[in-house]
Amino acid sequence: MERSLALFDIRGLDHRYPGQPRSALHGVELAIPQGSVFGLLGPNGAGKTTLLSILLGLIAPSEGQVNYRGEALASHLAAVRAEIGFVPQELAFYPMLTVQENLAFYVRCLKVAKPWREARIEQAVVATRLGDYLNRPASQLSGGLKRRLNLAIGLLNNPKVLFLDEPTVGIDPQSRNFILETIARLNRERGMSVVYTSHYMEEVEQLCDHIAIIDNGRILVQGELAGLLAAHPGEGSACSRLESLYLAHTDSALRE
Amino acid sequence: MALFALIHKELLVLRKDWHGLLVLFVMPSIFILIMSLAMRDTFSERHQVSIDLLIFDADQSAMSEELAEQLAQLDGFVLHRVEDLTTMERRLARDEARFGLVVQPGFARGLLASAPEQAQLSLLLSPSAGAQLQSLLQLALGDILRAMRLELRLEALSWQYDDLPTAAELRAIGSIEQRYVYQGDTPEAMPTSVQQSVPAWLVFAMFFVVIPLSTAFIIERQQGSLLRLRVMNISSTALIGGKILPYYLINQVQMVLMVLVGIHLVPLFGGDSLQLGGSLWGLFLISSATSLAAIAWALLITTVARTHVQATTLGGVSNIIFAALGGVMVPKFVMPPFMRELANVSPMSWGLEGFLDIFLRQGSALSVLPKVAALLGFALLCLILASWLFSRND
């Protein structure tokens, strides 16, 4: 892929947290293609969260350059964030408020003009099928519905890029399947780019067209998923070969 | 505007948080009620102090009877006669009375002697007899004994002189006029326990916003809401402002509610009614400054603590220390001088003195300005520290 066409183009990225002896990221070179569903894989403590935080402009890297659509991220961060939807791993909403109150609060925070707010909420509710639960306190939702509300809030600004940090942790297969289908549909129908982190190989295999594997702060492998699997010798399903690829690069030793 | 959305959300969350509202509104109302009634006798003239004083008369003379009559007329003491020393000691040990006076045999003879060789009276104390009351009783006893001795001497001289004063004239002292001096012009006002309790527990309640505020903020941090809001381009200033304004409103509602409790609820239970005599502008100034100091302190605790258990512990303990030092739990006027000096390090003391300026001393807006300035300085310092820690850690 030509790097100038990348959605995110990351060059020579290093980051060390103050007071920490080791760098969290070392010389990261990465291109995230526009319109792709990009899977970022890595064990706990590999550097995924640090990399996501830098891409979201939450922390400034110690060294290196991050470009968004060919321009330095830091120079137009507010504009970039306006195009980004973020679904954190945690259930980032207010349990005491109803689904409707949560959505209404976040849509106002996004500075969506008043005439458009209802439409934006409706759009997110339809995409996540939360229509029957609008007046229910978020604390009383099931695990799957909570994950859907978390996703719905990330869709309120009608984003061009959706960041999802392990969005299916701790939910039943039906809810997981629904969330994966929703993400795939958004990518297919709206051309929404997706940056996705997960530990579930079958999810990545089902959803992502591009992946990168990160460990110890370094990108170990990146590229089109189909090409990487084809180049990786082995038998069995694509999912088991992806797992084999992952373990081959990150080693199978138990981590802290 | 995002700030209005944050304020609206905070008020919605608070409205649904019954536990938080109980802590903020019901707890101080109950404190005010209890403390106003418990301390009523310490302040009010209408309700006299009644301290039980036992007397055992082992002398059984006219002089000892005269002493008992004089003691029975002492303001604030209720005299009870007992038949023997053992009964007196048992009742004192059980704290059924604070003081016991034994009139020793030979009391009358000793009163006539120019230099008595042995103790005429023994004062026994219960474990709860305070030093101040003990001094008062000693003074009163000394006065009575001196008057009785003088009376006896004058009686001895009366055959030589016609115009000597009688015993009744000796005891009669001109009535002493007394009046309270206020900053304002309300001479009819009388300091009461409710006038002390409302400011004290109001300040305490205002600082208690640390519990709901820090808990809400830390849960937002742990649940990723703060992160999400920052990705939505919400500034740290808006996030902090979104906390300050709702809790400022809550503090002002607390102030109004506590004043209403003092005016209407305390009298229903037999206490005095709160009188508002000071400047309303002064009240607004000190209430606002105390609120901002309390909220800024809560925000600082929030940024220092990593979990809501830490925040609750830090906030709760610091509030109790501020309150104990600052004259909320123990009025400053009963503290020794060095503790009164130490009280000045507590921001609750600055707020309390400001409210007392208004409620008790009928002060003006001008009179509260030094306390307002100190509280705002404290608030500014806490906010600067909190903002720095917030941008560094979050």
XYZ file of C-alpha atoms in Angstrom, chain B residues 12-375:
364
model
C -29.260 14.182 36.757
C -26.819 11.731 38.341
C -27.048 13.497 41.719
C -30.835 13.510 41.615
C -30.774 9.737 41.333
C -28.123 9.244 44.010
C -30.192 8.976 47.196
C -27.253 7.928 49.344
C -25.261 10.984 48.322
C -28.225 13.277 48.962
C -28.757 11.739 52.404
C -25.141 12.496 53.302
C -25.391 16.042 51.990
C -28.780 17.107 53.362
C -30.160 14.797 56.030
C -26.960 14.196 58.012
C -26.227 17.903 58.720
C -29.913 18.582 59.496
C -29.829 15.864 62.144
C -26.525 17.176 63.518
C -27.946 20.686 63.789
C -31.029 19.408 65.593
C -29.086 17.238 68.031
C -26.344 19.769 68.795
C -28.761 22.681 69.136
C -30.795 20.759 71.699
C -27.768 19.251 73.464
C -26.001 22.604 73.882
C -29.137 24.631 74.564
C -28.429 25.033 78.301
C -24.883 26.236 77.699
C -26.146 29.289 75.840
C -29.679 30.154 76.764
C -30.779 32.252 79.727
C -34.289 30.864 79.553
C -33.109 27.372 80.286
C -30.978 27.461 83.405
C -28.060 25.103 83.903
C -28.821 22.628 86.673
C -25.805 21.058 88.328
C -26.486 18.712 91.216
C -24.599 19.503 94.433
C -24.818 17.094 97.373
C -24.345 18.289 100.931
C -23.688 16.226 104.036
C -23.918 18.284 107.207
C -21.781 16.612 109.879
C -21.698 19.798 111.977
C -25.450 20.181 112.435
C -25.089 23.783 113.623
C -26.963 26.987 112.865
C -23.948 28.104 110.843
C -23.889 24.935 108.736
C -27.636 25.339 108.146
C -27.020 28.937 107.105
C -24.329 27.724 104.645
C -26.758 25.208 103.128
C -29.381 27.930 102.688
C -26.876 30.195 100.966
C -25.773 27.377 98.647
C -29.380 26.586 97.765
C -29.700 30.128 96.402
C -26.721 29.754 94.032
C -27.756 30.087 90.376
C -27.203 26.940 88.371
C -26.793 24.555 91.316
C -29.451 22.267 92.739
C -28.782 21.272 96.333
C -29.536 17.760 97.628
C -29.013 16.787 101.245
C -27.587 13.338 102.021
C -27.506 11.574 105.366
C -23.996 10.134 105.376
C -20.640 10.254 103.650
C -20.953 6.747 102.149
C -24.145 7.669 100.297
C -22.513 10.823 98.998
C -19.421 8.967 97.739
C -21.538 6.275 96.068
C -23.692 8.814 94.238
C -20.664 10.813 93.092
C -18.898 7.692 91.874
C -21.996 6.831 89.824
C -22.018 10.356 88.384
C -25.475 11.030 89.814
C -24.145 14.426 90.961
C -21.019 16.403 90.079
C -20.071 17.821 93.484
C -20.426 16.818 97.113
C -19.781 19.176 100.020
C -19.043 17.742 103.471
C -19.533 20.231 106.290
C -17.055 18.932 108.836
C -17.811 18.792 112.576
C -16.574 22.045 114.165
C -17.453 24.121 111.094
C -19.224 26.807 113.156
C -16.374 26.979 115.661
C -13.834 27.296 112.892
C -15.789 30.121 111.310
C -15.405 32.125 114.502
C -11.696 31.383 114.872
C -9.265 33.896 113.405
C -7.133 31.119 111.820
C -8.919 27.727 111.619
C -6.551 24.807 112.286
C -8.384 22.164 110.266
C -10.484 22.034 107.130
C -14.019 23.188 107.747
C -15.330 21.920 104.429
C -14.418 19.070 102.075
C -15.372 19.245 98.417
C -15.729 15.862 96.699
C -15.849 15.655 92.901
C -17.419 13.179 90.511
C -15.253 11.932 87.611
C -17.132 14.232 85.207
C -16.805 17.433 87.249
C -15.216 19.975 84.925
C -12.407 22.261 86.013
C -14.363 25.410 85.116
C -17.395 24.427 87.193
C -15.107 23.424 90.049
C -13.497 26.882 90.013
C -16.920 28.544 89.949
C -18.099 26.534 92.951
C -14.877 27.245 94.857
C -15.314 30.977 94.223
C -18.938 30.894 95.291
C -18.096 28.941 98.451
C -15.283 31.370 99.285
C -17.666 34.330 98.909
C -20.297 32.725 101.119
C -17.767 31.836 103.818
C -16.179 35.320 103.785
C -19.610 36.957 104.035
C -20.564 34.671 106.926
C -17.328 35.419 108.814
C -17.737 39.164 108.222
C -21.313 38.953 109.412
C -20.181 37.282 112.657
C -17.486 39.933 113.250
C -19.931 42.765 112.630
C -22.414 41.179 114.962
C -19.750 41.172 117.677
C -19.178 44.901 117.139
C -22.830 45.885 116.908
C -23.153 46.801 120.624
C -20.558 49.556 120.088
C -21.835 51.011 116.751
C -25.386 51.759 115.631
C -24.930 52.243 111.883
C -23.275 48.948 110.972
C -24.783 47.127 107.942
C -27.106 44.199 108.564
C -26.463 40.691 107.255
C -29.021 41.172 104.476
C -27.389 44.440 103.406
C -23.993 42.752 103.361
C -25.185 40.058 100.972
C -27.110 42.400 98.720
C -25.001 43.588 95.824
C -26.296 46.014 93.252
C -27.681 44.201 90.216
C -25.103 43.922 87.445
C -26.352 45.011 84.056
C -25.318 42.705 81.242
C -25.732 42.926 77.473
C -24.256 41.244 74.394
C -22.226 43.344 71.981
C -22.703 42.675 68.254
C -21.154 43.982 65.068
C -24.638 44.899 63.844
C -27.425 46.895 65.398
C -29.704 44.226 66.882
C -29.495 44.587 70.663
C -32.462 42.331 71.328
C -30.751 39.287 69.797
C -29.494 36.605 72.136
C -26.753 34.074 71.256
C -28.245 30.594 71.346
C -26.987 27.102 70.651
C -28.765 27.061 67.285
C -26.897 30.226 66.322
C -23.675 28.238 66.896
C -24.810 24.880 65.542
C -26.193 25.973 62.171
C -22.929 27.571 60.952
C -20.785 24.770 62.360
C -22.658 21.876 60.774
C -23.385 23.807 57.610
C -19.643 24.248 57.009
C -19.116 20.565 57.798
C -21.864 19.553 55.353
C -20.495 21.804 52.624
C -17.092 20.149 52.861
C -18.776 16.753 52.708
C -19.274 17.185 48.944
C -15.859 15.542 48.812
C -17.557 12.131 49.109
C -20.063 12.238 46.203
C -17.853 14.438 44.028
C -14.713 12.350 44.309
C -16.623 9.087 44.019
C -18.381 10.256 40.843
C -15.156 11.567 39.308
C -13.129 8.447 40.084
C -15.846 6.121 38.762
C -15.889 8.204 35.569
C -12.143 7.778 35.344
C -12.236 4.029 36.004
C -15.142 3.408 33.626
C -13.455 5.255 30.795
C -16.011 8.077 30.577
C -13.334 10.712 31.151
C -11.210 9.180 28.401
C -14.195 9.118 26.063
C -15.002 12.761 26.862
C -11.413 13.790 26.188
C -11.535 12.019 22.814
C -14.690 14.091 22.206
C -12.527 17.236 22.566
C -13.873 18.142 26.007
C -11.243 20.252 27.760
C -10.000 19.706 31.310
C -11.412 23.141 32.177
C -14.890 22.082 31.051
C -14.605 18.784 32.931
C -13.625 20.586 36.144
C -16.168 23.370 35.564
C -18.801 20.707 35.011
C -18.216 19.566 38.575
C -17.819 22.963 40.248
C -21.128 24.519 39.229
C -23.495 21.656 40.214
C -21.815 21.211 43.572
C -21.836 24.978 44.142
C -25.600 24.859 43.625
C -25.861 21.934 46.027
C -23.890 23.852 48.671
C -26.231 26.833 48.327
C -29.279 24.570 48.675
C -27.620 23.095 51.776
C -27.208 26.597 53.183
C -30.861 27.488 52.641
C -32.016 24.131 54.020
C -29.852 24.354 57.151
C -31.113 27.896 57.828
C -34.697 26.629 57.480
C -33.912 23.741 59.853
C -32.591 26.294 62.355
C -35.609 28.573 61.980
C -38.432 26.014 61.799
C -37.354 22.496 62.794
C -35.249 23.094 65.936
C -38.054 25.078 67.711
C -40.457 22.193 67.064
C -38.274 20.076 69.348
C -38.039 22.716 72.069
C -34.886 24.479 70.925
C -34.418 28.149 70.105
C -35.158 29.527 66.673
C -32.334 30.746 64.465
C -32.367 34.512 64.007
C -30.953 36.020 60.839
C -29.634 39.445 61.711
C -26.438 39.863 59.685
C -25.944 41.060 56.133
C -27.454 38.871 53.410
C -24.653 39.959 51.085
C -22.200 38.825 53.700
C -24.015 35.509 53.919
C -23.846 35.098 50.137
C -20.124 35.932 50.097
C -19.106 33.579 52.886
C -21.370 30.816 51.614
C -19.933 31.071 48.100
C -16.332 31.206 49.294
C -16.794 28.229 51.638
C -18.442 26.281 48.839
C -15.622 26.977 46.381
C -13.017 25.992 48.989
C -14.882 22.746 49.725
C -15.260 21.850 46.030
C -11.651 22.704 45.207
C -10.502 20.541 48.133
C -12.719 17.700 46.869
C -11.218 18.038 43.368
C -7.709 17.909 44.799
C -8.571 14.748 46.757
C -10.026 13.294 43.550
C -6.826 13.838 41.611
C -4.615 12.476 44.398
C -6.673 9.326 45.037
C -6.679 6.484 42.523
C -9.712 4.583 43.830
C -12.983 5.795 45.304
C -12.186 3.938 48.530
C -9.000 6.009 48.797
C -10.948 9.178 48.026
C -13.658 8.416 50.579
C -11.068 7.658 53.243
C -8.854 10.659 52.451
C -11.822 13.006 52.108
C -13.653 11.740 55.166
C -10.626 11.738 57.446
C -9.410 15.158 56.286
C -12.911 16.590 56.839
C -13.082 15.232 60.358
C -9.618 16.637 61.145
C -10.584 20.024 59.655
C -13.802 19.954 61.691
C -12.166 18.920 64.957
C -9.456 21.551 64.567
C -11.691 24.255 63.175
C -14.216 24.518 65.980
C -17.034 22.569 64.335
C -17.098 19.660 66.763
C -15.808 21.543 69.801
C -16.585 25.279 69.882
C -13.438 27.374 69.812
C -14.394 29.304 72.944
C -13.897 26.192 75.084
C -10.476 25.478 73.544
C -7.250 26.479 75.314
C -5.357 29.394 73.682
C -2.849 27.260 71.735
C -5.672 25.141 70.244
C -7.502 28.319 69.272
C -4.361 29.406 67.423
C -4.051 25.984 65.813
C -7.681 26.163 64.669
C -6.686 28.899 62.236
C -4.964 26.375 59.962
C -8.301 24.742 59.152
C -10.298 26.160 56.212
C -13.436 25.039 58.030
C -12.478 27.482 60.785
C -12.358 30.370 58.262
C -15.770 29.423 56.905
C -17.204 28.923 60.376
C -15.913 32.280 61.621
C -17.434 33.945 58.560
C -20.822 32.340 59.164
C -20.597 33.204 62.888
C -19.886 36.804 61.860
C -23.266 36.790 60.136
C -25.407 34.519 62.328
C -23.996 35.260 65.777
C -22.256 38.628 65.604
C -24.710 40.229 63.166
C -21.786 41.254 60.949
C -21.711 43.052 57.599
C -20.336 41.975 54.206
C -17.183 43.904 55.059
C -16.613 41.932 58.242
C -16.481 38.588 56.390
C -14.100 39.760 53.669
C -10.865 38.532 55.343
C -12.343 35.028 55.724
C -13.675 35.129 52.155
C -10.221 36.073 50.878
C -8.577 33.230 52.833
C -11.095 30.681 51.535
